[in-house]
XYZ file of C-alpha atoms in Angstrom:
663
model
C 6.335 11.118 -13.386
C 8.140 7.891 -12.503
C 6.400 4.502 -12.432
C 7.608 1.033 -11.509
C 6.973 -1.420 -14.354
C 8.204 -4.402 -12.351
C 10.391 -7.241 -13.602
C 11.228 -7.858 -17.230
C 13.117 -10.749 -18.785
C 16.123 -9.464 -20.774
C 18.654 -11.891 -22.303
C 17.645 -14.702 -19.891
C 18.077 -12.372 -16.918
C 15.565 -10.465 -14.796
C 15.737 -6.676 -14.628
C 13.571 -4.204 -12.718
C 12.296 -1.479 -15.022
C 11.243 2.089 -14.231
C 9.429 4.349 -16.673
C 9.667 8.124 -16.509
C 7.518 10.443 -18.578
C 6.062 13.923 -18.856
C 2.463 13.846 -17.594
C 1.480 16.617 -20.019
C 3.227 15.031 -22.997
C 3.678 11.277 -22.641
C 5.682 11.102 -25.879
C 8.553 12.426 -23.756
C 9.460 9.250 -21.936
C 12.191 6.771 -21.181
C 13.018 3.665 -19.187
C 15.697 2.696 -16.683
C 16.687 -0.937 -16.067
C 17.953 -1.895 -12.604
C 19.740 -5.045 -11.531
C 17.588 -5.686 -8.463
C 14.603 -4.422 -6.494
C 16.758 -2.451 -4.073
C 18.404 -0.490 -6.854
C 15.003 0.286 -8.377
C 13.771 1.516 -5.014
C 16.785 3.840 -4.678
C 16.093 5.314 -8.112
C 12.452 5.895 -7.140
C 13.476 7.587 -3.895
C 16.052 9.718 -5.665
C 13.652 10.871 -8.379
C 11.013 11.679 -5.772
C 13.525 13.594 -3.701
C 14.865 15.511 -6.704
C 11.283 16.409 -7.644
C 10.591 17.720 -4.149
C 13.810 19.721 -4.185
C 12.939 21.306 -7.537
C 9.430 22.134 -6.314
C 10.878 23.727 -3.204
C 13.349 25.839 -5.178
C 10.622 26.951 -7.577
C 8.381 27.904 -4.670
C 11.150 30.060 -3.229
C 11.519 32.040 -6.434
C 14.421 30.177 -8.006
C 14.987 30.594 -11.713
C 11.962 28.922 -13.236
C 13.281 29.434 -16.735
C 16.436 27.460 -16.039
C 14.475 24.706 -14.320
C 12.020 24.286 -17.167
C 14.409 24.772 -20.062
C 13.425 22.305 -22.765
C 17.064 21.770 -23.688
C 17.666 20.330 -20.228
C 15.001 17.664 -20.638
C 16.056 14.058 -20.962
C 16.047 13.037 -24.609
C 16.483 9.360 -25.463
C 15.845 9.643 -29.188
C 19.346 10.571 -30.269
C 22.307 8.417 -31.196
C 23.692 5.987 -28.641
C 26.596 8.241 -27.503
C 24.077 10.987 -26.745
C 21.906 8.581 -24.762
C 24.979 7.486 -22.835
C 25.755 11.081 -21.933
C 22.272 11.535 -20.490
C 22.494 8.237 -18.617
C 25.894 9.227 -17.235
C 24.470 12.542 -16.060
C 21.577 10.832 -14.292
C 23.893 8.305 -12.700
C 26.179 11.047 -11.475
C 23.239 12.934 -9.965
C 21.610 10.007 -8.221
C 24.741 7.985 -7.375
C 22.995 4.726 -8.076
C 25.838 2.654 -6.692
C 25.418 4.043 -3.195
C 21.840 5.281 -3.142
C 20.660 8.916 -3.114
C 23.038 10.015 -0.341
C 24.148 13.128 -2.215
C 20.567 14.348 -2.411
C 20.022 13.409 1.217
C 22.917 15.610 2.286
C 21.431 18.488 0.323
C 18.032 17.961 1.932
C 19.406 18.080 5.450
C 20.713 21.583 4.853
C 17.314 22.771 3.650
C 15.574 21.914 6.882
C 17.625 21.756 10.040
C 14.636 21.065 12.207
C 14.881 17.291 11.907
C 13.566 15.446 14.913
C 14.491 12.204 16.611
C 13.533 8.952 14.975
C 10.002 7.853 15.657
C 10.048 4.776 17.841
C 6.922 3.019 16.847
C 7.526 0.099 14.572
C 4.062 -1.387 14.473
C 3.684 -3.601 11.449
C -0.048 -4.078 11.523
C -2.376 -1.806 9.584
C -4.346 1.417 9.648
C -7.836 -0.121 9.943
C -9.488 -2.660 12.225
C -8.926 -6.200 10.975
C -11.016 -9.257 11.762
C -7.945 -11.481 12.212
C -7.135 -12.591 15.755
C -3.708 -14.176 15.634
C -2.528 -16.655 18.271
C 0.954 -18.193 18.377
C 0.573 -21.987 18.505
C 4.073 -23.259 17.704
C 7.667 -22.099 17.420
C 9.790 -24.011 14.916
C 13.478 -23.233 14.380
C 13.066 -19.650 15.548
C 9.974 -19.054 13.409
C 6.602 -18.529 15.063
C 3.501 -20.245 13.680
C 0.226 -18.357 14.152
C -3.388 -19.405 13.764
C -6.215 -17.002 13.021
C -8.600 -17.858 15.851
C -11.397 -15.872 14.206
C -11.231 -17.974 11.028
C -11.150 -21.253 12.971
C -14.376 -20.319 14.748
C -16.094 -19.637 11.427
C -15.918 -23.316 10.494
C -14.171 -22.608 7.184
C -10.539 -23.261 6.307
C -7.920 -22.168 8.828
C -5.700 -19.198 7.988
C -2.218 -19.682 9.440
C 1.069 -17.880 9.056
C 4.775 -18.278 9.732
C 6.619 -15.197 10.993
C 10.368 -14.727 11.313
C 13.062 -12.067 11.356
C 15.655 -12.305 8.584
C 18.904 -10.385 8.874
C 18.812 -8.779 5.456
C 16.976 -5.912 3.821
C 13.485 -6.408 2.442
C 14.901 -5.740 -1.036
C 17.335 -8.648 -0.698
C 14.782 -11.099 0.684
C 12.257 -10.152 -2.000
C 14.827 -10.920 -4.706
C 15.573 -14.315 -3.142
C 11.900 -15.308 -2.823
C 11.079 -14.254 -6.376
C 14.180 -15.780 -7.968
C 13.711 -18.929 -10.057
C 17.386 -19.878 -9.848
C 17.299 -23.617 -9.128
C 20.634 -23.812 -7.312
C 19.646 -21.000 -4.974
C 16.158 -22.355 -4.253
C 17.579 -25.812 -3.501
C 19.295 -24.263 -0.480
C 16.137 -23.039 1.271
C 12.921 -24.164 -0.456
C 11.925 -27.780 0.234
C 8.811 -27.697 -1.938
C 9.056 -25.312 -4.892
C 12.771 -25.592 -5.605
C 12.323 -26.731 -9.216
C 10.505 -23.853 -10.882
C 10.452 -22.551 -14.423
C 8.770 -19.515 -15.921
C 5.688 -20.236 -18.028
C 4.358 -16.748 -18.722
C 4.671 -13.183 -17.451
C 2.890 -9.895 -17.978
C 3.023 -6.251 -16.852
C 6.134 -6.737 -14.730
C 4.135 -7.606 -11.622
C 2.611 -10.971 -12.523
C 3.880 -14.312 -13.775
C 2.960 -17.995 -13.951
C 5.461 -20.692 -12.955
C 5.574 -24.478 -13.275
C 7.234 -26.804 -10.799
C 7.803 -30.487 -10.070
C 8.253 -32.265 -6.762
C 10.031 -35.539 -5.979
C 7.686 -37.853 -4.010
C 10.613 -39.220 -1.988
C 10.283 -36.224 0.304
C 6.587 -36.866 1.015
C 6.690 -40.601 1.628
C 3.074 -41.621 0.972
C 3.015 -40.060 -2.494
C 3.526 -42.811 -5.058
C 3.691 -40.704 -8.196
C 5.649 -37.639 -9.099
C 3.803 -34.384 -8.589
C 3.768 -31.169 -10.558
C 1.960 -27.883 -10.073
C 1.274 -24.546 -11.716
C 0.750 -21.350 -9.773
C 0.671 -17.628 -10.417
C 2.626 -14.965 -8.540
C 1.574 -11.353 -8.227
C 3.744 -8.836 -6.404
C 3.976 -5.154 -5.568
C 5.768 -2.750 -3.226
C 3.800 -0.422 -0.951
C 4.575 3.220 -0.228
C 6.199 2.166 3.048
C 8.591 -0.190 1.212
C 6.781 -3.408 2.153
C 6.777 -6.128 -0.505
C 3.705 -8.330 -0.956
C 3.675 -11.497 -3.067
C 0.402 -13.353 -3.722
C 0.485 -16.966 -4.954
C -2.552 -18.751 -6.421
C -2.934 -22.214 -7.989
C -3.360 -21.740 -11.725
C -4.111 -23.435 -15.036
C -2.150 -22.547 -18.168
C -2.421 -23.835 -21.722
C 1.368 -24.027 -22.035
C 1.501 -26.560 -19.197
C -1.277 -29.163 -19.638
C -1.274 -32.305 -17.436
C 1.923 -34.274 -17.983
C 2.229 -38.038 -18.366
C 3.783 -39.641 -15.298
C 2.924 -36.695 -13.045
C -0.088 -36.022 -10.885
C -1.166 -32.378 -10.975
C -1.338 -30.900 -7.448
C -2.822 -27.628 -6.287
C -0.554 -25.466 -4.176
C -2.395 -23.788 -1.292
C -3.097 -20.093 -1.921
C -0.492 -18.168 0.054
C 1.057 -14.750 0.459
C 4.427 -13.295 1.424
C 4.854 -10.005 3.234
C 8.406 -8.663 3.564
C 8.852 -5.517 5.627
C 11.980 -3.690 6.780
C 12.398 -3.384 10.533
C 13.711 -0.182 12.045
C 17.030 -0.808 13.747
C 19.081 1.597 15.813
C 21.211 4.065 13.870
C 24.380 2.377 15.198
C 23.395 -1.033 13.843
C 25.051 -2.114 10.612
C 22.786 -5.121 10.105
C 19.565 -4.705 8.166
C 16.595 -6.736 9.330
C 13.208 -7.478 7.870
C 10.085 -9.218 9.094
C 8.995 -12.031 6.776
C 5.441 -13.363 7.014
C 4.013 -16.185 4.938
C 0.262 -16.725 5.206
C -1.843 -19.561 3.786
C -5.186 -21.279 4.154
C -5.289 -24.974 5.063
C -7.773 -27.739 5.834
C -8.982 -27.719 9.437
C -8.831 -31.474 10.114
C -5.114 -32.072 9.689
C -4.225 -28.768 11.323
C -6.050 -29.434 14.594
C -4.571 -32.932 14.877
C -1.044 -31.626 14.343
C -1.591 -28.824 16.834
C -2.551 -31.437 19.447
C 0.611 -33.481 18.720
C -1.025 -36.637 17.414
C -0.697 -36.114 13.685
C 2.968 -36.286 12.638
C 1.781 -36.861 9.070
C 1.020 -33.136 8.808
C 4.762 -32.495 8.746
C 4.892 -34.225 5.373
C 2.185 -32.152 3.722
C 2.296 -29.238 1.320
C 0.988 -26.735 3.923
C 3.766 -27.654 6.353
C 6.367 -27.415 3.587
C 5.073 -23.940 2.756
C 5.158 -22.850 6.404
C 8.741 -24.117 6.614
C 9.877 -21.838 3.800
C 10.339 -18.884 6.169
C 12.642 -20.976 8.363
C 14.617 -22.160 5.343
C 14.874 -18.617 4.027
C 16.120 -17.344 7.391
C 18.851 -19.988 7.606
C 19.882 -19.562 3.970
C 20.365 -15.805 4.313
C 22.239 -16.285 7.585
C 24.602 -18.763 5.930
C 25.337 -16.461 2.982
C 26.877 -13.191 4.259
C 27.390 -12.019 0.678
C 23.642 -11.455 0.403
C 23.778 -8.880 3.193
C 27.101 -7.306 2.251
C 25.341 -4.194 0.996
C 24.827 -1.377 3.429
C 21.434 -1.412 5.171
C 18.537 0.342 3.555
C 18.878 4.111 3.693
C 16.083 5.700 5.702
C 15.296 9.281 4.792
C 14.749 11.177 8.020
C 14.891 14.670 6.562
C 12.852 14.987 3.406
C 11.776 18.103 1.599
C 8.116 18.366 2.365
C 5.380 19.674 0.145
C 4.933 23.415 -0.084
C 2.014 25.138 1.582
C -0.336 26.560 -1.005
C -1.055 29.624 1.072
C 2.407 31.033 1.678
C 4.868 28.908 -0.249
C 6.902 28.130 2.874
C 8.673 24.846 3.426
C 6.926 22.673 5.973
C 8.599 20.842 8.820
C 10.299 17.643 7.695
C 8.899 14.571 9.353
C 9.822 10.986 9.961
C 7.962 8.352 7.946
C 4.647 7.032 9.239
C 5.566 4.032 11.360
C 2.221 3.316 13.047
C -0.488 2.049 10.773
C -3.663 4.014 10.157
C -6.278 1.302 10.478
C -6.532 -0.440 13.813
C -4.969 -3.904 13.834
C -6.418 -6.813 15.808
C -6.271 -6.240 19.573
C -4.998 -9.725 20.298
C -1.580 -11.226 19.777
C -1.084 -9.437 16.476
C 0.831 -6.739 18.289
C 3.306 -9.306 19.602
C 3.406 -10.905 16.198
C 4.862 -7.818 14.642
C 7.429 -6.809 17.233
C 10.214 -9.211 16.342
C 12.842 -6.501 16.407
C 14.354 -7.556 19.741
C 17.557 -5.550 19.559
C 18.293 -4.426 23.114
C 20.728 -1.807 21.857
C 17.750 0.365 21.090
C 17.393 1.112 24.794
C 20.795 2.800 24.800
C 19.867 5.214 22.063
C 18.332 8.466 23.284
C 16.271 8.713 20.114
C 14.266 5.653 21.080
C 11.890 5.201 23.983
C 11.484 2.062 26.048
C 9.376 -0.373 24.131
C 7.013 -1.324 26.936
C 6.357 2.336 27.749
C 5.674 3.101 24.098
C 3.241 0.247 23.717
C 1.484 1.366 26.882
C 1.092 4.816 25.355
C -0.106 3.246 22.111
C -2.761 1.228 23.928
C -3.988 4.400 25.610
C -4.125 6.049 22.188
C -6.562 3.374 21.059
C -8.945 4.659 23.713
C -8.682 8.289 22.588
C -10.521 9.733 19.634
C -9.962 12.671 17.331
C -13.173 14.431 16.334
C -13.102 17.241 13.758
C -13.539 20.824 14.914
C -16.293 21.890 12.532
C -16.004 25.531 13.582
C -12.338 25.484 12.616
C -12.692 23.778 9.233
C -16.044 25.286 8.223
C -17.203 28.906 8.401
C -18.459 29.468 11.984
C -20.304 32.664 11.013
C -22.750 30.856 8.732
C -25.785 28.995 10.046
C -25.587 25.283 9.108
C -28.201 23.949 6.713
C -30.038 20.679 7.251
C -28.471 17.971 5.082
C -31.242 15.454 4.602
C -29.613 12.607 2.702
C -32.984 11.484 1.361
C -33.110 14.682 -0.732
C -30.163 13.396 -2.761
C -30.259 10.421 -5.054
C -27.436 8.381 -6.550
C -27.510 5.297 -8.737
C -26.333 3.049 -5.874
C -28.879 2.422 -3.133
C -28.308 3.223 0.529
C -27.969 0.106 2.696
C -30.655 -0.728 5.217
C -29.157 -3.746 6.994
C -26.221 -6.139 6.651
C -28.176 -8.433 4.339
C -28.421 -5.763 1.623
C -26.055 -6.037 -1.327
C -24.715 -3.573 -3.865
C -25.309 -0.732 -1.438
C -23.477 1.834 0.683
C -23.510 3.165 4.223
C -21.328 5.647 6.096
C -19.588 4.115 9.143
C -17.949 6.116 11.912
C -14.236 6.845 11.802
C -13.420 4.837 14.928
C -12.082 1.969 12.844
C -9.177 4.076 11.593
C -6.037 5.373 13.287
C -5.009 8.963 12.546
C -2.374 11.378 13.811
C -3.026 12.712 17.290
C -2.348 16.166 18.697
C 1.181 15.251 19.817
C 2.103 13.212 16.738
C 5.133 15.335 15.817
C 6.589 14.686 19.272
C 5.711 11.077 19.994
C 4.250 9.611 16.758
C 1.106 8.603 18.630
C -2.024 7.954 16.591
C -5.581 7.894 17.888
C -8.936 6.598 16.734
C -10.780 8.740 14.243
C -14.086 10.305 15.232
C -17.209 11.101 13.253
C -16.447 12.376 9.720
C -16.466 16.125 9.096
C -18.387 15.784 5.816
C -21.604 13.840 5.325
C -21.846 11.198 2.615
C -25.094 12.068 0.844
C -25.043 9.784 -2.217
C -23.011 7.303 -4.260
C -23.090 6.759 -8.018
C -21.983 3.498 -9.644
C -21.528 3.972 -13.390
C -20.208 1.878 -16.242
C -18.637 3.782 -19.121
C -16.810 3.026 -22.347
C -13.846 5.239 -21.521
C -12.556 6.849 -18.360
C -14.635 9.938 -17.521
C -13.080 13.040 -15.929
C -15.006 16.073 -14.648
C -18.011 13.897 -13.933
C -19.543 16.610 -11.734
C -20.233 18.611 -14.905
C -22.338 15.815 -16.396
C -26.032 16.824 -16.514
C -27.029 13.581 -14.754
C -24.649 14.203 -11.878
C -26.028 15.026 -8.423
C -23.977 18.236 -8.297
C -26.012 19.613 -11.214
C -29.374 18.895 -9.562
C -31.369 21.622 -7.823
C -30.723 20.023 -4.435
C -27.007 19.737 -5.177
C -26.669 23.389 -6.144
C -28.026 24.453 -2.738
C -25.326 22.614 -0.769
C -22.597 24.999 0.495
C -19.783 22.623 -0.509
C -19.534 19.148 -2.056
C -16.389 17.024 -2.288
C -16.710 14.651 -5.248
C -14.419 11.597 -5.270
C -14.473 9.869 -8.667
C -12.773 6.464 -8.332
C -12.094 5.377 -11.921
C -11.939 1.578 -12.095
C -10.178 0.072 -15.147
C -12.053 -2.944 -16.525
C -14.124 -4.024 -19.534
C -16.234 -1.920 -19.447
C -14.718 0.789 -17.251
C -16.470 1.841 -14.057
C -16.713 4.972 -11.939
C -17.545 4.878 -8.249
C -18.517 8.470 -7.396
C -18.775 9.529 -3.750
C -20.470 12.800 -2.774
C -19.494 14.357 0.565
C -21.360 17.490 1.662
C -20.627 20.267 4.166
C -23.490 22.038 5.923
C -21.567 25.330 5.787
C -19.011 26.922 3.447
C -15.399 25.878 3.952
C -13.190 28.138 6.077
C -10.515 29.276 3.615
C -7.895 29.551 6.363
C -8.363 25.968 7.545
C -6.457 22.911 6.339
C -9.513 21.866 4.328
C -9.672 25.360 2.842
C -6.017 25.208 1.807
C -6.666 21.829 0.218
C -9.780 22.973 -1.641
C -8.235 26.209 -2.928
C -4.624 25.017 -3.128
C -2.415 23.799 -5.936
C -2.495 20.307 -7.412
C 1.006 19.795 -6.006
C -0.243 20.476 -2.494
C -3.311 18.280 -2.971
C -1.247 15.372 -4.299
C 0.953 15.475 -1.214
C -1.941 15.542 1.266
C -4.882 13.514 -0.110
C -4.879 10.267 1.862
C -7.073 7.174 1.728
C -7.237 4.288 4.218
C -8.776 1.005 2.974
C -10.099 -1.880 5.056
C -11.664 -5.111 3.830
C -14.175 -5.779 6.623
C -15.427 -9.041 5.129
C -13.992 -11.039 2.282
C -11.426 -13.545 1.095
C -8.254 -13.276 3.173
C -6.018 -13.095 0.066
C -7.903 -9.991 -1.067
C -7.385 -8.516 2.387
C -3.658 -9.140 2.015
C -3.585 -7.537 -1.414
C -5.497 -4.409 -0.401
C -3.959 -4.080 3.046
C -4.927 -1.512 5.652
C -2.110 0.985 5.205
C -2.873 4.619 4.469
C -1.981 5.673 0.932
C -1.216 9.126 -0.426
C -3.244 8.720 -3.603
C -1.587 11.594 -5.439
C 1.759 9.814 -5.145
C 0.435 6.355 -6.030
C -1.803 7.101 -9.030
C -2.677 10.069 -11.220
C -5.202 12.404 -9.602
C -6.861 15.289 -11.437
C -8.710 18.104 -9.698
C -11.594 20.340 -10.744
C -12.503 23.275 -8.492
C -15.669 25.000 -9.641
C -18.829 26.570 -8.184
C -19.643 24.805 -4.906
C -17.574 21.653 -5.413
C -14.118 20.134 -5.697
C -13.865 16.990 -7.794
C -10.972 14.556 -7.501
C -10.623 12.090 -10.379
C -8.579 9.105 -9.172
C -7.227 7.179 -12.173
C -6.603 3.723 -10.706
C -5.508 2.480 -14.120
C -2.573 4.913 -14.216
C -0.509 2.534 -12.058
C 0.261 -1.027 -13.116
C 0.343 -2.074 -9.454
C -3.044 -0.485 -8.716
C -4.487 -2.082 -11.873
C -3.252 -5.460 -10.723
C -4.737 -5.128 -7.231
C -8.099 -3.804 -8.434
C -8.263 -6.669 -10.931
C -7.988 -9.129 -8.053
C -10.608 -7.238 -6.036
C -13.098 -7.269 -8.924
C -12.860 -11.052 -9.035
C -14.260 -11.275 -5.499
C -16.208 -8.011 -5.323
C -19.621 -9.615 -4.760
C -18.404 -11.188 -1.501
C -16.472 -8.194 -0.161
C -17.430 -5.519 2.354
C -14.924 -2.666 2.191
C -14.562 0.467 4.303
C -12.754 3.551 3.015
C -11.727 6.655 4.937
C -10.466 9.838 3.306
C -8.541 12.563 5.060
C -6.033 15.344 4.530
C -2.630 14.538 5.951
C -1.533 16.921 8.715
C 2.161 17.797 8.709
C 2.404 20.808 11.016
C 1.552 21.107 14.688
C -1.137 23.697 13.977
C -2.877 21.194 11.682
C -3.024 18.451 14.312
C -4.881 16.431 15.321
C -5.980 14.921 12.032
C -9.642 14.216 11.440
C -11.618 11.939 9.160
C -12.986 13.888 6.210
C -15.414 11.185 5.103
C -16.058 7.441 5.150
C -17.960 4.909 3.069
C -18.799 1.219 3.396
C -19.418 -0.619 0.120
C -21.334 -3.836 0.629
C -20.937 -6.720 -1.866
C -21.126 -4.633 -5.011
C -22.407 -6.311 -8.169
C -20.762 -5.174 -11.380
C -24.007 -5.598 -13.306
C -25.733 -3.110 -10.992
C -23.714 -0.230 -12.468
C -25.821 2.272 -14.396
C -24.820 3.132 -17.938
C -23.450 6.676 -18.313
C -22.917 8.070 -21.774
C -19.665 10.003 -22.094
């Protein structure tokens, strides 16, 4: 296993650290330090690709003994020359200086059925969002958007600045996160003077800054501020940085300075797909923040020039400054553009061990984005050269097709996934009881309901040809109960616990139950257990059957979750996102197949990034309504269209409502 540990301060410099370890024996482990985020990403891609290649060779009957020879394992406990030899061998394999091109060339020979690049470059999300973005200003090539939905609520206004920067997301992320004063002076008008106060876990730090009042003329005293930064990289390569005003004991109020609160804000940095002939990398940079309504509306109507001397305006101007700074420093973009893997070794089918068709990355998000101007917001890649490339379709035609896809739905074929020769039983949810109550209306709290799948976008029947996604239909499995437990230590195999629904008389009569055990790291720990039931036995020849009876390797590569914060603080929405996630590749998942159930234990604490995000969510959990959809990713034409396996809506969950479960 390989895990990103984030940034670490080493000899007054920042390095990006990766940890690799044996899941079965975590004493066998090591770390790799990378100079920048891009290099760390290349290592991650290369390790993942090498793992897939080894799995493929093993599945085809290659010499297992040679692959698993203990003497070939990486050993970092020897003398320094020995460690250097191992490091040299890894560097030679992965070619860190140029990215994993050598492995890419090997992968292309394994599957010659690569297809044209997917056109869609939608940068929204995979679930319906409440935001309704409207462009209200354009400043120095950067568009300023207002969330119309938030302005109508009467609360603070959520606004964002959006611009295209001609550099890779890795490069821009490094610039935004850097505390180098000389560099920040060239693009950041507000937080140029920053110093590190504290850092932890590689994905979180606290910084202190000062601001000269000469730049905001009505300030009479010098200002200082403290804020925290939390960052992570998604499976699609998008970087997210969350910034909150903070208090820290190492930086108490300072004589001669007036302590100021920086508006909560977020950065989202996402690579844009450019034509294969283009040598210039591009990324879409979005900075979002919440501001006071009074000054905003006056400025928008052109009779409040004072707004241009406020902290919110200075924050919104950072994207423009960043864009100009990168454009004026070609050395920042001298590296070759980000390598996009078009031909990857796919996971191996559990049934026959054959290699599946390689596919292009998911470009269209799996939860429906706002139907307003958000589509325009995220289409800043205006390179007209794309039209000359046969691999790409005309943009207006593609968006027309995409809009039609929003009107189509993909309902599961129960007779295909479940045994058609067995008479369905009546699943009366009131026969099953969990520790969390079922919701009656929107006013209920600490409860659950099961929404339809229409709020999520999934792969349509023709996805392998045109990358079109469609709305999900009704879930295949029925959510019959939810348990909300607090425990001292993380609990696996919870379905075997005598108090579990699966062990009840009613549970034993259900043909099949899928148990999702979401293990939440906290003090104490929590388990959110979802029970999805089928009214008939699973068809062993279906995709669901292959998942239920397949290998852990196959399950890890297919088990997908789509989150959506329906109601809640906008910063939490930014942190959680709406992008589909292959859970088996993001966190450790364990599987238990027994009797009439399959249990999936999702260890959220196994990833430092996931721990960080869930920690933020728990801070606002009583004001959040979250929808989750689970599905099995379809990768072959015979498996399409995808369908929603199950959904759940969790409504303003109280931590103290969790029921104690003895281990």
